[in-house]
Coordinates of C-alpha atoms in Angstrom, one line a residue:
X83 CA 158.4 92.7 125.6
X84 CA 155.5 93.7 123.3
X85 CA 152.1 92.6 124.5
X86 CA 150.4 90.2 122.0
X87 CA 147.4 91.6 120.1
X88 CA 144.6 90.2 118.0
X89 CA 146.7 91.1 114.9
X90 CA 149.6 88.9 116.1
X91 CA 147.3 86.0 117.1
X92 CA 145.7 86.2 113.6
X93 CA 149.2 86.1 111.9
X94 CA 150.3 83.2 114.1
X95 CA 147.1 81.2 113.3
X96 CA 147.0 82.2 109.7
X97 CA 143.5 83.7 109.9
X98 CA 141.9 87.1 109.7
X99 CA 141.5 89.5 112.7
X100 CA 137.7 89.3 112.4
X101 CA 137.9 85.5 112.8
X102 CA 139.9 85.9 116.0
X103 CA 137.2 88.3 117.2
X104 CA 134.5 85.7 116.5
X105 CA 136.5 83.1 118.5
X106 CA 136.7 85.5 121.4
X107 CA 132.9 86.0 121.2
X108 CA 132.5 82.2 121.2
X109 CA 130.6 82.5 117.9
X110 CA 129.2 79.2 116.5
X111 CA 130.1 80.5 113.0
X112 CA 133.8 79.3 113.5
X113 CA 134.8 75.8 112.4
X114 CA 136.4 73.6 115.1
X115 CA 139.6 73.5 113.1
X116 CA 140.0 77.2 112.9
X117 CA 138.9 77.7 116.5
X118 CA 141.6 75.3 117.6
X119 CA 144.2 77.1 115.5
X120 CA 143.3 80.4 117.1
X121 CA 143.2 79.1 120.7
X122 CA 146.6 77.4 120.1
X123 CA 148.1 80.7 118.8
X124 CA 146.7 82.6 121.8
X125 CA 148.3 80.0 124.2
X126 CA 151.6 80.1 122.4
X127 CA 151.8 83.9 122.4
X128 CA 150.4 84.3 126.0
X129 CA 147.5 86.4 124.7
X130 CA 144.9 87.5 127.2
X131 CA 141.7 89.3 126.0
X132 CA 141.2 92.9 127.2
X133 CA 138.0 92.8 129.3
X134 CA 137.4 96.5 128.8
X135 CA 137.6 96.2 125.1
X136 CA 135.4 93.1 125.1
X137 CA 132.8 94.9 127.2
X138 CA 132.8 97.9 124.8
X139 CA 132.3 95.5 121.9
X140 CA 129.4 93.8 123.5
X141 CA 127.8 96.9 124.8
X142 CA 128.1 95.6 128.4
X143 CA 130.5 96.2 131.3
X144 CA 129.7 92.9 133.0
X145 CA 129.9 94.7 136.3
X146 CA 127.1 95.1 138.9
X147 CA 126.9 98.0 141.4
X148 CA 126.3 96.9 145.0
X149 CA 125.2 99.8 147.2
X150 CA 125.1 99.0 150.9
X151 CA 123.3 101.3 153.3
X152 CA 125.9 100.9 156.0
X153 CA 129.0 98.6 156.1
X154 CA 128.9 98.7 159.9
X155 CA 125.7 96.7 159.9
X156 CA 126.7 93.0 159.9
X157 CA 123.4 91.9 158.4
X158 CA 124.1 93.8 155.2
X159 CA 127.5 92.2 154.9
X160 CA 125.8 88.7 155.3
X161 CA 123.5 89.6 152.4
X162 CA 126.6 90.5 150.4
X163 CA 128.1 87.1 151.1
X164 CA 125.0 85.4 149.7
X165 CA 124.9 87.6 146.6
X166 CA 128.5 87.7 145.4
X167 CA 129.0 84.0 144.5
X168 CA 125.9 84.0 142.2
X169 CA 127.2 87.1 140.4
X170 CA 130.7 85.5 140.0
X171 CA 129.2 82.3 138.6
X172 CA 127.5 84.4 136.0
X173 CA 130.7 86.1 135.0
X174 CA 129.7 89.4 136.6
X175 CA 132.0 91.6 138.7
X176 CA 130.6 93.3 141.8
X177 CA 131.6 96.9 142.4
X178 CA 130.9 98.0 146.0
X179 CA 129.9 101.3 147.5
X180 CA 128.5 102.4 150.8
X181 CA 125.6 104.9 150.8
X182 CA 126.6 106.3 154.2
X183 CA 129.9 107.7 152.8
X184 CA 128.9 107.9 149.1
X185 CA 125.2 109.0 149.0
X186 CA 125.3 109.5 145.2
X187 CA 126.6 106.0 144.5
X188 CA 123.5 104.8 142.5
X189 CA 123.9 107.7 140.1
X190 CA 127.6 107.2 139.8
X191 CA 127.1 103.5 138.9
X192 CA 124.5 104.5 136.3
X193 CA 126.9 107.0 134.8
X194 CA 129.5 104.3 134.6
X195 CA 126.9 102.2 132.6
X196 CA 127.2 99.2 134.9
X197 CA 124.9 96.4 133.8
X198 CA 122.8 96.4 137.0
X199 CA 122.4 97.6 140.5
X200 CA 121.6 95.9 143.8
X201 CA 120.7 98.2 146.7
X202 CA 121.2 96.4 150.1
X203 CA 119.2 98.1 152.9
X204 CA 117.1 101.2 153.0
X205 CA 118.9 104.2 151.4
X206 CA 117.9 107.7 152.6
X207 CA 117.2 108.9 149.1
X208 CA 114.8 106.4 147.6
X209 CA 113.9 109.0 144.9
X210 CA 117.5 108.7 143.6
X211 CA 117.1 104.9 143.4
X212 CA 113.8 105.3 141.5
X213 CA 115.5 107.6 139.0
X214 CA 118.4 105.2 138.4
X215 CA 116.1 102.2 138.2
X216 CA 114.3 103.8 135.2
X217 CA 117.5 103.2 133.2
X218 CA 119.4 100.4 135.0
X219 CA 118.0 97.0 136.1
X220 CA 117.7 97.3 139.8
X221 CA 116.9 95.1 142.8
X222 CA 116.3 96.1 146.4
X223 CA 117.6 93.6 148.9
X224 CA 116.7 93.5 152.6
X225 CA 114.4 96.5 152.6
X226 CA 110.7 97.3 151.8
X227 CA 108.9 100.1 150.0
X228 CA 106.5 102.2 152.0
X229 CA 102.9 101.3 151.8
X230 CA 101.3 103.0 148.7
X231 CA 104.7 103.8 147.2
X232 CA 104.1 103.8 143.4
X233 CA 107.8 103.0 142.7
X234 CA 107.8 99.6 140.9
X235 CA 111.1 97.7 141.4
X236 CA 112.1 94.1 142.3
X237 CA 112.4 93.6 146.1
X238 CA 113.8 90.6 147.9
X239 CA 113.5 90.7 151.7
X240 CA 112.9 88.7 154.9
X241 CA 109.2 88.4 155.9
X242 CA 109.4 90.9 158.8
X243 CA 105.7 90.5 159.8
X244 CA 106.2 86.8 160.4
X245 CA 109.6 87.3 162.1
X246 CA 108.3 89.8 164.7
X247 CA 105.3 87.6 165.3
X248 CA 107.6 84.7 166.1
X249 CA 109.5 86.8 168.6
X250 CA 106.3 88.1 170.4
X251 CA 104.7 84.7 170.5
X252 CA 107.9 83.3 172.1
X253 CA 107.7 85.9 174.8
X254 CA 103.9 85.4 175.3
X255 CA 104.5 81.6 175.6
X256 CA 107.0 82.3 178.4
X257 CA 104.4 84.2 180.3
X258 CA 105.3 87.8 179.6
X259 CA 102.4 90.3 179.4
X260 CA 104.2 93.6 179.5
X261 CA 106.1 93.9 176.3
X262 CA 108.1 96.8 174.8
X263 CA 109.5 97.4 171.4
X264 CA 112.6 99.4 170.5
X265 CA 111.5 100.5 167.1
X266 CA 113.4 101.6 164.1
X267 CA 112.6 104.2 161.5
X268 CA 112.0 104.0 157.7
X269 CA 109.8 101.4 155.9
X270 CA 111.4 98.4 157.7
X271 CA 111.2 100.0 161.1
X272 CA 107.6 100.9 160.5
X273 CA 106.7 97.4 159.3
X274 CA 108.3 95.7 162.3
X275 CA 106.7 98.2 164.8
X276 CA 103.2 97.5 163.3
X277 CA 103.8 93.8 163.4
X278 CA 104.9 94.0 167.0
X279 CA 101.9 96.0 168.1
X280 CA 99.5 93.7 166.3
X281 CA 101.0 90.5 167.7
X282 CA 101.3 91.9 171.3
X283 CA 97.7 93.1 171.3
X284 CA 96.5 89.9 169.9
X285 CA 98.1 88.2 172.9
X286 CA 96.4 90.8 175.2
X287 CA 99.8 92.2 176.3
X288 CA 100.5 95.7 177.4
X289 CA 102.5 97.6 174.7
X290 CA 105.3 100.1 175.1
X291 CA 107.3 101.6 172.2
X292 CA 110.4 103.7 172.0
X293 CA 111.5 104.8 168.5
X294 CA 114.9 105.8 167.2
X295 CA 117.7 104.8 164.8
X296 CA 118.6 101.1 164.7
X297 CA 121.9 101.5 166.5
X298 CA 123.4 100.4 169.8
X299 CA 123.4 104.0 171.1
X300 CA 119.7 104.4 170.3
X301 CA 118.9 101.0 171.8
X302 CA 120.8 102.1 175.0
X303 CA 118.8 105.3 175.3
X304 CA 115.5 103.5 174.7
X305 CA 116.4 100.8 177.2
X306 CA 117.1 103.3 179.9
X307 CA 113.9 105.1 179.2
X308 CA 111.9 101.9 179.4
X309 CA 113.6 100.4 182.4
X310 CA 113.3 103.6 184.5
X311 CA 109.6 103.8 184.1
X312 CA 107.4 103.2 187.2
X313 CA 106.0 100.2 185.3
X314 CA 108.9 98.8 183.2
X315 CA 108.4 96.0 180.7
X316 CA 109.4 92.4 181.5
X317 CA 110.5 91.8 177.9
X318 CA 111.8 93.8 174.9
X319 CA 111.8 93.1 171.2
X320 CA 114.4 95.3 169.4
X321 CA 114.3 96.3 165.8
X322 CA 117.7 94.7 165.2
X323 CA 120.6 93.1 167.1
X324 CA 122.5 96.3 167.5
X325 CA 119.6 98.0 169.3
X326 CA 119.1 94.9 171.4
X327 CA 122.8 95.0 172.5
X328 CA 122.1 98.6 173.6
X329 CA 119.1 97.4 175.6
X330 CA 121.4 94.8 177.3
X331 CA 123.9 97.5 178.2
X332 CA 121.2 99.7 179.7
X333 CA 119.9 96.8 181.8
X334 CA 123.5 96.2 183.0
X335 CA 123.9 99.9 183.9
X336 CA 120.7 99.8 186.0
X337 CA 121.3 96.4 187.6
X338 CA 118.5 94.7 185.8
X339 CA 119.2 91.0 185.4
X340 CA 118.8 89.4 182.0
X341 CA 117.0 87.1 181.6
X342 CA 115.9 87.0 185.3
X343 CA 114.2 90.4 185.4
X344 CA 114.2 91.2 181.7
X345 CA 114.0 89.2 178.5
X346 CA 115.5 90.7 175.3
X347 CA 115.0 89.6 171.7
X348 CA 117.0 91.0 168.8
X349 CA 116.4 90.8 165.0
X350 CA 118.5 89.6 162.1
X351 CA 120.6 87.0 164.0
X352 CA 123.9 88.6 163.0
X353 CA 127.3 87.6 164.2
X354 CA 126.8 89.9 167.2
X355 CA 123.9 87.7 168.5
X356 CA 126.1 84.6 168.2
X357 CA 128.9 85.8 170.4
X358 CA 129.2 83.7 173.5
X359 CA 129.3 86.8 175.7
X360 CA 126.0 88.1 174.2
X361 CA 124.1 84.9 173.3
X362 CA 121.1 86.9 172.1
X363 CA 117.8 85.4 171.3
X364 CA 117.2 86.8 167.8
X365 CA 115.1 86.3 164.6
X366 CA 117.2 84.9 161.8
X367 CA 116.2 87.0 158.8
X368 CA 117.9 84.7 156.3
X369 CA 120.5 87.3 155.1
X370 CA 122.5 84.8 153.0
X371 CA 119.3 83.6 151.2
X372 CA 118.1 87.1 150.6
X373 CA 121.4 87.9 148.9
X374 CA 121.3 84.8 146.8
X375 CA 117.8 85.4 145.6
X376 CA 118.4 89.1 145.0
X377 CA 121.3 88.1 142.7
X378 CA 119.1 85.5 140.9
X379 CA 116.4 88.1 140.5
X380 CA 118.8 90.6 139.0
X381 CA 120.0 88.0 136.5
X382 CA 116.4 87.3 135.5
X383 CA 115.8 91.1 135.1
X384 CA 118.9 91.4 132.8
X385 CA 117.4 88.6 130.7
X386 CA 113.9 90.2 130.6
X387 CA 114.0 93.9 131.4
X388 CA 110.2 94.3 130.7
X389 CA 109.0 91.7 133.2
X390 CA 106.7 93.1 136.0
X391 CA 108.3 94.0 139.3
X392 CA 108.3 91.3 141.9
X393 CA 108.2 91.1 145.7
X394 CA 109.9 88.0 147.1
X395 CA 109.8 87.3 150.9
X396 CA 112.0 84.8 152.6
X397 CA 110.7 82.9 155.7
X398 CA 112.5 83.8 159.0
X399 CA 113.0 81.6 162.1
X400 CA 113.5 82.4 165.7
X401 CA 116.8 81.3 167.3
X402 CA 116.4 81.0 171.1
X403 CA 119.5 81.7 173.2
X404 CA 120.3 83.0 176.7
X405 CA 118.5 86.3 176.8
X406 CA 114.9 85.1 177.2
X407 CA 113.2 83.2 180.0
X408 CA 109.9 83.2 181.9
X409 CA 109.3 86.4 184.0
X410 CA 110.3 86.3 187.6

């Protein structure tokens, strides 16, 4: 069976091809009677517009590139869940790539002339993102730029300074005075480390720091290093939940009871923290809201490409579970 075309719709409705095109573009120049005739003909013939052809005609793909730093990180997936419904409601199709396995994804999306780009997490090659953002509306979600970075781009993220302070103040209120931080790397890791050091010293607590990737393995190594010191901490704040789970594993290896002898706080309040077997006290970094606001910011950027870049921070909250208690 031959697929119906604009030409066959026009013949059935008794109008020109250009008028059918105007109806497809929802043009106000078409009278109600002729619009009804065209829509009836489309329905009778089973005509469906070709989205690729329509995009080419409008000079838009109506597709948005979503580049996640690492699909293994559940917080990034939570951001994605907040972002996608907003794009769908605006008639935009998300196209997903993972920077860990496709490091050149931002440039690929730019070459495909996608309408916009959302980068979720901290990509290793920020210079590439800066290059692409010069031509494609771009929003960074769930990350921060380094201090003094001249790269101007929209950023939507959790307020990490406030989130870490909530974690430290919780431990201080429980009576802990020897605190450690399993720190991450990159702009977010640096920001959380500085916030930890400032809040701990403001509370007159001793400060220990172990730095590494924000992974379970790195958290395990850091946990063993901290807990085998002659003067181990009584509480640890990890840069994220994965690293916190690594600390919990190190404590179990060494026979250190949690929370009896060690309190542990994670960050991001991912699905890992909510597992009954883990029940990790963690900072809820509002992943879903970060995603929703990042999508809204991109829509605003598409409407006004010349607007100044904006930094939007979302308030976090502390979720207390079973891994924190007063020191023995």
